[in-house]
Amino acid sequence: MAQRTWFITGISSGFGRHMTEQLLERGDRVAGTVRNLDVVDDLKEKYGDLLWVAHLDVTDTPAIYTVVNRAFDQLGTIDVVVSNAGYGLIGAAEELTDEQITHQINTNLVGSIQLVRASLPHLRAQGGGRIIQLSTVGGQAAFAGGSLYHATKWGIEGFIEAVRQEVAPFHIGVTIVEPGGARTNFRHHSIKLASRMEAYDISPAAQARKIVEDKTAVSIGDPAKMAAIMIDSVDQHPAPKRIALGSDCYQVIHQALTGRLQELEAQKELAYSTDFPKEG
């Protein structure tokens, strides 16, 4: 297998870390970004020049362009760009502060959009490549207590769906990955909780808070297996549009899409009734 070069945001933990470890172990090069350079010292010591690391906070748009440009300049061809950095924000919409809302959107949505935009000129110039966008089961289904998280994930999925069509003539494949629950540190370390409002104790949003606060809960998904599937997807032609990972993800998305289709079908006559009569 020919050596590939990958650019991955957020390699300090979770899926980013799993992908990086697997790729380096098989001899691929990884350009990874972190907010704290020290957290990947072990990987740098073990794999040396195979790992290129840069500091990046994806809420800093100018920094995204600087880091992406530097990576392509120094490494040459980058075969795959993985937009992985992000976090969850849990709380009823009314419980969230303006600052929390802005930071969630700037990280998960704007940061991902700008990473793709920064990468596209380089991918076009080199004649193609792949983009993998990490989303979630929450990019296709929504739960009380996750309004802003869902807003960012539904938003990035719409963006990626359109971009996939725009860049197809340039031989750039684009894939959205939708993992369910996985045994990473996402739930207990990468989720931020809004301040509790007593009024919402009777709301379903309170259940989302309880799930996050339950430190004994164990997710069903194996992140190493999920990371391997993301990596292997690059060998598929054409690039898969979406990859759902985890039995929980499959079940939730299936239920959500089935319900939406049933609701749409029930409105068919109503929808058609708003057209002008056909001429002739």
XYZ file of N, CA and C in Angstrom:
840
model
N 0.850 -1.195 0.000
C 0.000 0.000 0.000
C 0.886 1.246 0.000
N 0.587 2.165 -0.935
C 1.370 3.386 -1.031
C 1.147 4.262 0.197
N 2.211 4.921 0.611
C 2.106 5.804 1.765
C 1.223 7.001 1.439
N 0.316 7.328 2.356
C -0.524 8.509 2.210
C -0.153 9.527 3.284
N -0.539 10.774 3.016
C -0.374 11.841 4.003
C -1.748 12.370 4.366
N -1.984 12.466 5.667
C -3.282 12.875 6.193
C -3.128 14.154 7.008
N -4.107 15.039 6.895
C -4.190 16.211 7.762
C -5.405 16.003 8.654
N -5.207 15.987 9.984
C -6.295 15.673 10.918
C -6.314 16.715 12.030
N -7.453 17.337 12.246
C -7.569 18.277 13.366
C -7.980 17.528 14.628
N -7.451 17.968 15.760
C -7.839 17.398 17.047
C -7.346 15.986 17.261
N -6.025 15.776 17.218
C -5.480 14.417 17.341
C -5.100 14.058 18.772
N -5.396 14.927 19.729
C -4.969 14.663 21.107
C -5.777 13.557 21.769
N -7.015 13.325 21.301
C -7.865 12.325 21.949
C -8.950 11.874 20.979
N -9.774 10.938 21.436
C -10.922 10.506 20.665
C -10.576 9.904 19.317
N -11.449 10.133 18.349
C -11.255 9.553 17.026
C -9.985 10.072 16.363
N -9.653 11.331 16.598
C -8.440 11.874 16.020
C -7.205 11.126 16.476
N -7.163 10.817 17.763
C -6.027 10.059 18.312
C -6.007 8.635 17.766
N -7.157 7.978 17.743
C -7.224 6.602 17.226
C -6.790 6.535 15.765
N -7.278 7.459 14.960
C -6.889 7.456 13.551
C -5.391 7.694 13.396
N -4.862 8.652 14.138
C -3.447 8.984 14.040
C -2.573 7.795 14.416
N -2.904 7.129 15.498
C -2.112 5.971 15.931
C -2.133 4.867 14.881
N -3.304 4.577 14.332
C -3.403 3.515 13.330
C -2.655 3.874 12.052
N -2.763 5.125 11.649
C -2.089 5.556 10.418
C -0.574 5.540 10.567
N -0.078 6.049 11.678
C 1.366 6.061 11.902
C 1.912 4.641 12.008
N 1.165 3.768 12.643
C 1.609 2.383 12.817
C 1.766 1.677 11.479
N 0.941 2.048 10.503
C 1.051 1.389 9.196
C 1.996 2.125 8.249
N 2.577 3.239 8.707
C 3.597 3.923 7.925
C 3.143 5.135 7.158
N 1.897 5.575 7.347
C 1.432 6.801 6.717
C 1.965 8.011 7.481
N 1.936 9.165 6.820
C 2.313 10.416 7.473
C 1.051 11.122 7.946
N 1.156 11.770 9.101
C 0.028 12.511 9.651
C 0.472 13.921 10.000
N -0.261 14.895 9.482
C -0.125 16.281 9.929
C -1.298 16.512 10.873
N -1.005 16.620 12.149
C -2.064 16.718 13.145
C -2.045 18.044 13.864
N -3.236 18.487 14.277
C -3.309 19.725 15.045
C -3.836 19.448 16.443
N -3.341 20.221 17.389
C -3.739 20.112 18.792
C -3.748 21.509 19.397
N -4.408 21.641 20.530
C -4.344 22.914 21.250
C -3.223 22.910 22.277
N -2.735 21.722 22.631
C -1.621 21.588 23.568
C -0.608 20.623 22.964
N 0.522 21.132 22.537
C 1.509 20.321 21.827
C 2.056 19.183 22.672
N 2.092 19.344 23.978
C 2.695 18.335 24.846
C 1.947 17.007 24.843
N 0.652 17.019 24.499
C -0.157 15.800 24.654
C 0.186 14.731 23.623
N 0.949 15.087 22.592
C 1.320 14.074 21.594
C 2.830 13.838 21.580
N 3.499 14.199 22.650
C 4.947 13.966 22.735
C 5.284 12.486 22.584
N 4.440 11.614 23.131
C 4.704 10.176 23.036
C 4.667 9.699 21.588
N 3.730 10.219 20.811
C 3.640 9.830 19.404
C 4.813 10.395 18.608
N 5.200 11.618 18.937
C 6.327 12.242 18.240
C 7.617 11.472 18.515
N 7.786 11.043 19.748
C 8.993 10.285 20.112
C 9.024 8.930 19.416
N 7.875 8.295 19.299
C 7.801 6.947 18.718
C 7.896 6.960 17.201
N 7.265 7.955 16.553
C 7.147 7.911 15.095
C 7.964 8.981 14.368
N 8.572 9.889 15.117
C 9.483 10.857 14.516
C 8.864 11.686 13.408
N 9.530 11.693 12.250
C 9.134 12.577 11.159
C 7.830 12.167 10.478
N 7.316 11.008 10.808
C 6.019 10.620 10.246
C 4.898 11.503 10.794
N 5.141 12.121 11.951
C 4.130 12.972 12.574
C 4.566 14.431 12.530
N 3.775 15.235 11.871
C 3.959 16.687 11.800
C 2.870 17.302 12.662
N 3.231 18.142 13.614
C 2.257 18.652 14.580
C 2.265 20.173 14.583
N 1.073 20.746 14.696
C 0.955 22.199 14.792
C -0.113 22.549 15.816
N 0.098 23.660 16.491
C -0.921 24.177 17.409
C -2.024 24.822 16.598
N -3.284 24.509 16.954
C -4.410 25.140 16.267
C -5.654 25.115 17.142
N -6.273 26.262 17.262
C -7.607 26.389 17.830
C -8.508 26.720 16.653
N -9.446 25.832 16.320
C -10.221 26.004 15.090
C -11.215 27.159 15.157
N -11.321 27.829 16.311
C -12.137 29.044 16.352
C -11.379 30.242 15.784
N -10.105 30.057 15.497
C -9.243 31.115 14.956
C -9.109 30.912 13.445
N -9.964 31.564 12.679
C -9.975 31.351 11.231
C -8.649 31.679 10.559
N -8.015 32.829 10.826
C -6.716 33.090 10.189
C -5.693 31.996 10.492
N -5.722 31.464 11.715
C -4.775 30.412 12.079
C -5.031 29.136 11.280
N -6.295 28.842 11.000
C -6.612 27.663 10.183
C -5.908 27.763 8.840
N -6.038 28.914 8.186
C -5.420 29.093 6.869
C -3.898 29.029 6.958
N -3.350 29.618 8.013
C -1.891 29.599 8.178
C -1.379 28.173 8.339
N -2.030 27.389 9.190
C -1.581 26.023 9.466
C -1.782 25.126 8.251
N -2.925 25.228 7.599
C -3.178 24.403 6.416
C -2.183 24.732 5.309
N -1.960 26.000 5.051
C -1.002 26.394 4.016
C 0.404 25.890 4.336
N 0.780 25.991 5.605
C 2.118 25.535 6.010
C 2.261 24.027 5.850
N 1.214 23.295 6.195
C 1.262 21.841 6.071
C 1.436 21.414 4.619
N 0.657 22.014 3.716
C 0.799 21.660 2.300
C 2.160 22.102 1.758
N 2.625 23.268 2.179
C 3.919 23.761 1.706
C 5.056 22.844 2.142
N 5.004 22.384 3.397
C 6.109 21.602 3.943
C 6.019 20.115 3.592
N 4.812 19.606 3.432
C 4.649 18.176 3.203
C 4.356 17.825 1.753
N 4.042 18.827 0.956
C 3.707 18.543 -0.432
C 2.268 18.063 -0.539
N 2.056 16.978 -1.234
C 0.710 16.429 -1.403
C 0.146 15.955 -0.074
N -1.091 16.344 0.224
C -1.849 15.792 1.348
C -3.051 15.094 0.750
N -3.144 13.799 0.986
C -4.157 12.978 0.330
C -5.530 13.101 0.966
N -5.552 13.244 2.293
C -6.834 13.225 3.011
C -6.837 14.313 4.079
N -7.906 15.097 4.100
C -8.115 16.102 5.145
C -9.273 15.629 6.009
N -9.021 15.485 7.307
C -10.036 15.007 8.239
C -10.410 16.134 9.194
N -11.653 16.574 9.099
C -12.176 17.614 9.990
C -12.789 16.933 11.203
N -12.018 16.868 12.263
C -12.404 16.084 13.427
C -12.627 16.924 14.678
N -11.936 18.036 14.820
C -11.993 18.812 16.058
C -13.409 19.303 16.348
N -13.820 19.172 17.588
C -15.141 19.648 17.993
C -15.481 19.156 19.387
N -16.599 19.626 19.912
C -17.037 19.197 21.231
C -18.550 19.331 21.327
N -19.120 18.803 22.401
C -20.563 18.861 22.609
C -20.931 19.909 23.648
N -22.068 20.528 23.459
C -22.618 21.486 24.419
C -24.024 21.026 24.765
N -24.255 20.728 26.033
C -25.530 20.162 26.460
C -26.250 21.123 27.410
N -27.519 21.304 27.151
C -28.368 22.167 27.973
C -29.536 22.647 27.137
N -30.660 22.924 27.789
C -31.795 23.497 27.067
C -31.367 24.823 26.444
N -31.983 25.185 25.323
C -31.590 26.402 24.613
C -31.606 27.625 25.514
N -32.572 27.690 26.408
C -32.687 28.841 27.297
C -31.614 28.843 28.375
N -31.034 27.698 28.650
C -29.999 27.610 29.688
C -28.632 28.073 29.184
N -28.451 28.126 27.891
C -27.147 28.446 27.319
C -26.861 29.937 27.357
N -25.604 30.284 27.558
C -25.195 31.691 27.489
C -24.859 32.059 26.050
N -24.852 33.342 25.764
C -24.472 33.799 24.428
C -23.049 33.357 24.097
N -22.173 33.411 25.090
C -20.780 33.018 24.863
C -20.684 31.533 24.516
N -21.457 30.688 25.209
C -21.445 29.253 24.909
C -21.956 28.977 23.500
N -23.013 29.673 23.112
C -23.580 29.497 21.776
C -22.555 29.874 20.712
N -21.932 31.038 20.884
C -20.960 31.504 19.903
C -19.781 30.557 19.788
N -19.271 30.092 20.928
C -18.099 29.218 20.903
C -18.429 27.873 20.272
N -19.621 27.333 20.558
C -20.009 26.065 19.957
C -20.101 26.184 18.434
N -20.738 27.236 17.963
C -20.877 27.438 16.525
C -19.517 27.687 15.874
N -18.685 28.504 16.505
C -17.378 28.812 15.932
C -16.462 27.593 15.877
N -16.623 26.681 16.824
C -15.791 25.481 16.835
C -16.301 24.441 15.854
N -17.530 23.988 16.051
C -18.037 22.846 15.293
C -18.445 23.186 13.869
N -18.995 24.373 13.681
C -19.523 24.719 12.367
C -18.574 25.617 11.574
N -18.306 26.811 12.086
C -17.446 27.737 11.348
C -16.038 27.168 11.195
N -15.499 26.564 12.250
C -14.158 25.983 12.165
C -14.070 24.904 11.101
N -15.086 24.043 11.047
C -15.089 22.976 10.037
C -15.240 23.546 8.637
N -16.114 24.539 8.488
C -16.298 25.174 7.183
C -14.988 25.788 6.701
N -14.317 26.514 7.578
C -13.090 27.205 7.167
C -11.943 26.232 6.904
N -11.922 25.106 7.616
C -10.897 24.097 7.330
C -11.062 23.562 5.911
N -12.295 23.273 5.538
C -12.558 22.779 4.183
C -12.191 23.846 3.155
N -12.621 25.084 3.403
C -12.327 26.173 2.466
C -10.816 26.397 2.316
N -10.094 26.273 3.415
C -8.643 26.465 3.356
C -7.956 25.339 2.585
N -8.532 24.152 2.627
C -7.918 22.977 1.992
C -8.215 22.877 0.502
N -9.367 23.378 0.077
C -9.806 23.156 -1.297
C -8.840 23.684 -2.369
N -8.272 24.891 -2.231
C -7.341 25.340 -3.281
C -6.163 24.380 -3.468
N -5.666 23.827 -2.367
C -4.540 22.886 -2.443
C -4.968 21.565 -3.072
N -6.134 21.055 -2.681
C -6.612 19.789 -3.239
C -6.888 19.919 -4.729
N -7.457 21.059 -5.140
C -7.689 21.280 -6.570
C -6.364 21.341 -7.326
N -5.398 22.064 -6.749
C -4.110 22.251 -7.425
C -3.365 20.929 -7.612
N -3.532 20.018 -6.673
C -2.819 18.742 -6.773
C -3.606 17.693 -7.558
N -4.808 18.050 -7.989
C -5.572 17.151 -8.850
C -6.528 16.221 -8.145
N -6.792 16.466 -6.847
C -7.768 15.643 -6.136
C -7.356 15.322 -4.719
N -8.179 14.523 -4.063
C -7.942 14.131 -2.680
C -9.253 13.776 -2.024
N -9.228 13.630 -0.730
C -10.405 13.278 0.036
C -10.580 14.224 1.207
N -11.846 14.451 1.552
C -12.198 15.180 2.768
C -13.124 14.268 3.575
N -12.808 14.094 4.847
C -13.669 13.345 5.765
C -14.131 14.303 6.848
N -15.442 14.471 6.944
C -16.017 15.355 7.956
C -16.648 14.513 9.059
N -16.153 14.673 10.281
C -16.760 13.988 11.429
C -18.045 14.701 11.820
N -19.130 13.958 11.793
C -20.400 14.447 12.301
C -20.796 13.532 13.456
N -22.024 13.110 13.515
C -22.513 12.304 14.622
C -23.907 11.808 14.285
N -24.378 10.835 15.047
C -25.788 10.447 14.943
C -26.658 11.677 15.119
N -26.179 12.639 15.885
C -26.899 13.887 16.117
C -26.882 14.839 14.955
N -26.301 14.413 13.838
C -26.373 15.193 12.613
C -27.565 14.821 11.757
N -28.262 13.761 12.169
C -29.449 13.303 11.447
C -30.668 13.181 12.356
N -30.458 13.164 13.644
C -31.544 13.076 14.626
C -31.263 14.100 15.717
N -32.320 14.529 16.396
C -32.152 15.556 17.425
C -32.804 15.129 18.730
N -32.165 15.505 19.829
C -32.650 15.165 21.162
C -32.709 16.431 22.015
N -33.698 16.492 22.886
C -33.807 17.621 23.814
C -32.517 17.754 24.613
N -32.076 18.973 24.784
C -30.849 19.227 25.530
C -29.624 19.394 24.647
N -29.788 19.131 23.351
C -28.633 19.242 22.461
C -28.845 20.225 21.327
N -29.696 21.221 21.544
C -30.112 22.103 20.454
C -28.949 22.743 19.704
N -27.975 23.298 20.418
C -26.875 23.982 19.730
C -25.905 22.988 19.118
N -25.668 21.876 19.782
C -24.812 20.833 19.206
C -25.421 20.332 17.900
N -26.732 20.069 17.926
C -27.406 19.626 16.707
C -27.358 20.700 15.632
N -27.521 21.943 16.025
C -27.477 23.031 15.048
C -26.163 23.021 14.284
N -25.062 22.784 14.997
C -23.760 22.781 14.325
C -23.589 21.548 13.450
N -24.060 20.400 13.911
C -23.866 19.170 13.151
C -24.814 19.067 11.962
N -26.074 19.476 12.127
C -26.975 19.527 10.984
C -26.458 20.568 9.984
N -25.920 21.658 10.503
C -25.391 22.700 9.628
C -24.204 22.219 8.819
N -23.255 21.539 9.463
C -22.066 21.104 8.724
C -22.424 20.011 7.741
N -23.420 19.202 8.042
C -23.821 18.166 7.086
C -24.412 18.798 5.829
N -25.209 19.850 5.979
C -25.745 20.537 4.815
C -24.643 21.175 3.984
N -23.691 21.792 4.673
C -22.552 22.409 3.988
C -21.771 21.366 3.192
N -21.462 20.250 3.836
C -20.661 19.211 3.188
C -21.415 18.577 2.023
N -22.723 18.381 2.179
C -23.533 17.830 1.085
C -23.394 18.689 -0.168
N -23.454 20.001 -0.005
C -23.338 20.903 -1.152
C -21.916 20.920 -1.702
N -20.934 20.998 -0.803
C -19.535 21.043 -1.243
C -19.175 19.776 -2.016
N -19.673 18.642 -1.570
C -19.389 17.378 -2.258
C -19.746 17.473 -3.739
N -20.874 18.091 -4.038
C -21.293 18.251 -5.431
C -20.426 19.281 -6.156
N -20.059 20.345 -5.448
C -19.276 21.418 -6.064
C -17.894 20.955 -6.500
N -17.273 20.067 -5.710
C -15.877 19.714 -5.966
C -15.699 18.387 -6.704
N -16.787 17.723 -7.012
C -16.686 16.450 -7.736
C -15.907 16.574 -9.049
N -16.075 17.658 -9.824
C -15.295 17.766 -11.069
C -13.786 17.849 -10.866
N -13.363 18.138 -9.630
C -11.937 18.259 -9.338
C -11.353 16.979 -8.748
N -12.136 15.891 -8.795
C -11.693 14.587 -8.272
C -11.429 14.632 -6.767
N -12.229 15.434 -6.077
C -12.166 15.506 -4.617
C -13.389 14.771 -4.067
N -13.150 13.701 -3.342
C -14.236 12.943 -2.730
C -14.495 13.435 -1.322
N -15.762 13.447 -0.924
C -16.134 13.988 0.388
C -17.062 13.009 1.104
N -16.752 12.727 2.359
C -17.517 11.764 3.154
C -17.877 12.351 4.512
N -19.123 12.149 4.924
C -19.579 12.509 6.267
C -19.617 11.247 7.102
N -19.018 11.289 8.285
C -19.028 10.131 9.188
C -19.921 10.443 10.385
N -20.844 9.523 10.678
C -21.824 9.720 11.747
C -21.707 8.604 12.791
N -20.793 8.752 13.745
C -20.662 7.730 14.794
C -21.776 7.859 15.833
N -22.148 6.721 16.395
C -22.982 6.726 17.588
C -22.085 6.840 18.810
N -22.566 6.372 19.945
C -21.762 6.425 21.162
C -20.530 5.549 21.052
N -19.387 6.055 21.462
C -18.136 5.303 21.410
C -17.373 5.505 22.708
N -16.542 4.535 23.042
C -15.793 4.583 24.299
C -14.549 5.456 24.163
N -14.804 6.729 23.897
C -13.749 7.746 23.911
C -13.985 8.602 25.149
N -13.232 9.678 25.276
C -13.428 10.583 26.415
C -14.392 11.713 26.078
N -15.145 11.551 24.965
C -16.022 12.630 24.518
C -17.090 12.961 25.561
N -17.780 11.931 26.062
C -18.914 12.188 26.953
C -18.497 12.874 28.244
N -17.398 12.439 28.812
C -17.038 12.928 30.142
C -15.969 14.023 30.141
N -15.349 14.281 28.987
C -14.304 15.303 28.954
C -14.502 16.333 27.844
N -15.241 15.989 26.799
C -15.395 16.903 25.667
C -16.808 17.460 25.547
N -17.606 17.271 26.568
C -18.945 17.850 26.587
C -19.007 18.925 27.662
N -19.533 20.078 27.306
C -19.720 21.175 28.247
C -21.197 21.260 28.625
N -21.452 21.466 29.892
C -22.822 21.577 30.396
C -23.187 23.028 30.655
N -24.392 23.396 30.240
C -24.910 24.720 30.571
C -25.306 24.754 32.039
N -25.388 25.946 32.601
C -25.862 26.087 33.975
C -27.331 25.677 34.051
N -27.662 24.955 35.090
C -29.018 24.406 35.227
C -30.022 25.475 35.624
N -31.171 25.463 34.935
C -32.315 26.278 35.320
C -33.365 25.336 35.904
N -33.793 25.603 37.117
C -34.717 24.704 37.812
C -35.992 24.456 37.008
N -36.437 25.444 36.261
C -37.671 25.291 35.495
C -37.590 24.122 34.517
N -36.385 23.808 34.043
C -36.227 22.750 33.043
C -36.054 21.362 33.651
N -36.195 21.246 34.948
C -36.121 19.928 35.576
C -37.252 19.023 35.096
N -38.364 19.624 34.642
C -39.492 18.817 34.151
C -39.423 18.626 32.629
N -38.401 19.161 32.013
C -38.249 19.063 30.563
C -37.412 17.842 30.184
N -37.642 17.277 28.998
C -36.772 16.186 28.531
C -35.304 16.599 28.448
N -35.048 17.897 28.403
C -33.661 18.361 28.353
C -32.884 17.941 29.594
N -33.589 17.779 30.701
C -32.923 17.381 31.947
C -32.342 15.975 31.834
N -32.947 15.132 30.991
C -32.444 13.772 30.836
C -31.072 13.770 30.172
N -30.866 14.671 29.224
C -29.553 14.765 28.573
C -28.477 15.124 29.589
N -28.806 16.026 30.500
C -27.861 16.404 31.545
C -27.517 15.201 32.421
N -28.530 14.421 32.779
C -28.305 13.248 33.637
C -27.397 12.232 32.955
N -27.570 12.061 31.644
C -26.735 11.106 30.916
C -25.274 11.531 30.963
N -25.028 12.825 30.799
C -23.650 13.324 30.824
C -23.064 13.201 32.223
N -23.872 13.472 33.222
C -23.376 13.447 34.603
C -23.194 12.041 35.146
N -23.786 11.044 34.483
C -23.644 9.648 34.915
C -22.277 9.119 34.485
N -21.346 9.078 35.400
C -19.977 8.671 35.079
C -19.829 7.160 34.912
N -20.879 6.400 35.216
C -20.794 4.938 35.106
C -21.253 4.439 33.743
N -21.890 5.279 32.952
C -22.423 4.850 31.660
C -21.285 4.483 30.698
N -21.478 3.391 29.959
C -20.474 2.920 29.006
C -21.103 2.842 27.618
N -20.479 3.472 26.647
C -20.989 3.457 25.276
C -20.723 2.110 24.618
N -21.519 1.794 23.619
C -21.428 0.489 22.972
C -20.354 0.443 21.891
N -20.007 1.592 21.325
C -19.134 1.616 20.157
C -17.659 1.487 20.469
N -16.936 0.745 19.615
C -15.488 0.572 19.722
C -14.818 1.619 18.837
N -14.183 2.635 19.416
C -13.611 3.716 18.609
C -12.490 3.261 17.685
N -11.752 2.221 18.075
C -10.674 1.728 17.215
C -11.244 1.130 15.928
N -12.340 0.372 16.056
C -12.988 -0.189 14.868
C -13.558 0.917 13.991
N -14.148 1.923 14.630
C -14.717 3.035 13.874
C -13.633 3.797 13.126
N -12.506 4.047 13.792
C -11.399 4.750 13.151
C -10.876 3.967 11.955
N -10.802 2.655 12.087
C -10.315 1.816 10.993
C -11.241 1.910 9.780
N -12.538 1.963 10.019
C -13.499 2.076 8.917
C -13.361 3.431 8.230
N -13.164 4.495 9.017
C -12.946 5.817 8.418
C -11.713 5.786 7.521
N -10.642 5.184 7.999
C -9.405 5.106 7.227
C -9.622 4.297 5.944
N -10.271 3.152 6.062
C -10.486 2.278 4.914
C -11.409 2.908 3.872
N -12.242 3.865 4.291
C -13.182 4.483 3.352
C -12.468 5.207 2.221
N -11.220 5.590 2.463
C -10.463 6.321 1.440
C -10.150 5.427 0.245
N -10.195 4.122 0.441
C -9.953 3.184 -0.654
C -11.211 2.905 -1.467
N -12.342 3.439 -1.050
C -13.596 3.231 -1.778
C -13.757 4.306 -2.846
N -14.174 3.867 -4.024
C -14.388 4.788 -5.145
C -15.731 4.460 -5.788
N -16.628 5.450 -5.867
C -16.471 6.814 -5.366
C -16.512 6.864 -3.851
N -16.142 7.999 -3.300
C -16.161 8.167 -1.845
C -17.588 7.998 -1.329
N -17.779 7.236 -0.253
C -19.125 7.122 0.318
C -19.616 8.479 0.803
N -20.892 8.771 0.557
C -21.441 10.059 0.980
C -21.511 10.136 2.494
N -21.974 9.062 3.113
C -22.119 9.009 4.568
C -21.723 7.631 5.067
N -21.206 7.602 6.292
C -20.912 6.334 6.961
C -21.505 6.412 8.363
N -22.480 5.557 8.638
C -23.081 5.476 9.973
C -22.366 4.378 10.748
N -21.938 4.675 11.963
C -21.144 3.726 12.750
C -21.795 3.472 14.105
N -22.070 2.215 14.383
C -22.669 1.830 15.655
C -24.117 1.410 15.480
N -24.506 0.348 16.176
C -25.892 -0.112 16.103
C -26.851 0.949 16.618
N -26.429 1.700 17.651
C -27.289 2.768 18.168
C -27.495 3.847 17.120
N -26.434 4.187 16.387
C -26.531 5.177 15.326
C -27.497 4.709 14.242
N -27.328 3.482 13.807
C -28.197 2.951 12.754
C -29.662 3.008 13.171
N -29.940 2.560 14.377
C -31.329 2.500 14.839
C -31.938 3.890 14.964
N -31.191 4.828 15.533
C -31.721 6.177 15.743
C -31.939 6.893 14.419
N -30.966 6.809 13.519
C -31.106 7.483 12.230
C -32.212 6.837 11.405
N -32.294 5.526 11.439
C -33.351 4.831 10.701
C -34.727 5.292 11.175
N -34.901 5.377 12.477
C -36.179 5.828 13.034
C -36.468 7.276 12.645
N -35.439 8.131 12.710
C -35.628 9.541 12.391
C -35.996 9.744 10.925
N -35.283 9.072 10.027
C -35.547 9.231 8.602
C -36.895 8.626 8.213
N -37.227 7.489 8.794
C -38.520 6.858 8.517
C -39.655 7.764 8.954
N -39.517 8.355 10.135
C -40.550 9.255 10.641
C -40.704 10.484 9.770
N -39.585 11.062 9.335
C -39.654 12.251 8.486
C -40.284 11.929 7.135
N -39.961 10.759 6.581
C -40.532 10.376 5.291
C -42.042 10.160 5.408
N -42.474 9.553 6.508
C -43.903 9.351 6.721
C -44.629 10.689 6.842
N -44.040 11.626 7.557
C -44.648 12.945 7.700
C -44.712 13.664 6.354
N -43.675 13.509 5.540
C -43.666 14.136 4.228
C -44.737 13.541 3.319
N -44.828 12.224 3.317
C -45.825 11.561 2.472
C -47.239 12.002 2.839
N -47.466 12.204 4.129
C -48.799 12.620 4.579
C -49.148 14.028 4.096
N -48.131 14.802 3.709
C -48.355 16.182 3.267
C -48.265 16.337 1.749
N -48.205 15.225 1.011
C -48.016 15.303 -0.439
C -49.122 16.118 -1.108
N -50.381 15.807 -0.792
C -51.492 16.523 -1.420
C -51.451 18.006 -1.075
N -51.139 18.316 0.182
C -51.034 19.702 0.603
C -49.926 20.421 -0.156
N -48.783 19.782 -0.287
C -47.645 20.393 -0.978
C -47.989 20.697 -2.432
N -48.604 19.745 -3.109
C -48.945 19.918 -4.522
C -50.021 20.981 -4.714
N -50.839 21.177 -3.670
C -51.963 22.106 -3.803
C -51.525 23.560 -3.926
N -50.272 23.859 -3.612
C -49.804 25.244 -3.660
C -49.211 25.624 -5.009
N -49.162 24.691 -5.975
C -48.637 24.983 -7.304
C -49.690 25.730 -8.129
N -49.223 26.527 -9.079
C -50.129 27.068 -10.082
C -50.660 25.905 -10.930
N -51.884 25.983 -11.398
C -52.401 24.936 -12.292
C -51.522 24.794 -13.541
N -51.342 23.550 -13.993
C -50.545 23.326 -15.193
C -51.244 23.939 -16.394
N -50.465 24.595 -17.211
C -51.042 25.225 -18.402
C -51.383 24.183 -19.441
N -52.480 24.417 -20.128
C -52.911 23.507 -21.192
C -53.581 22.292 -20.630
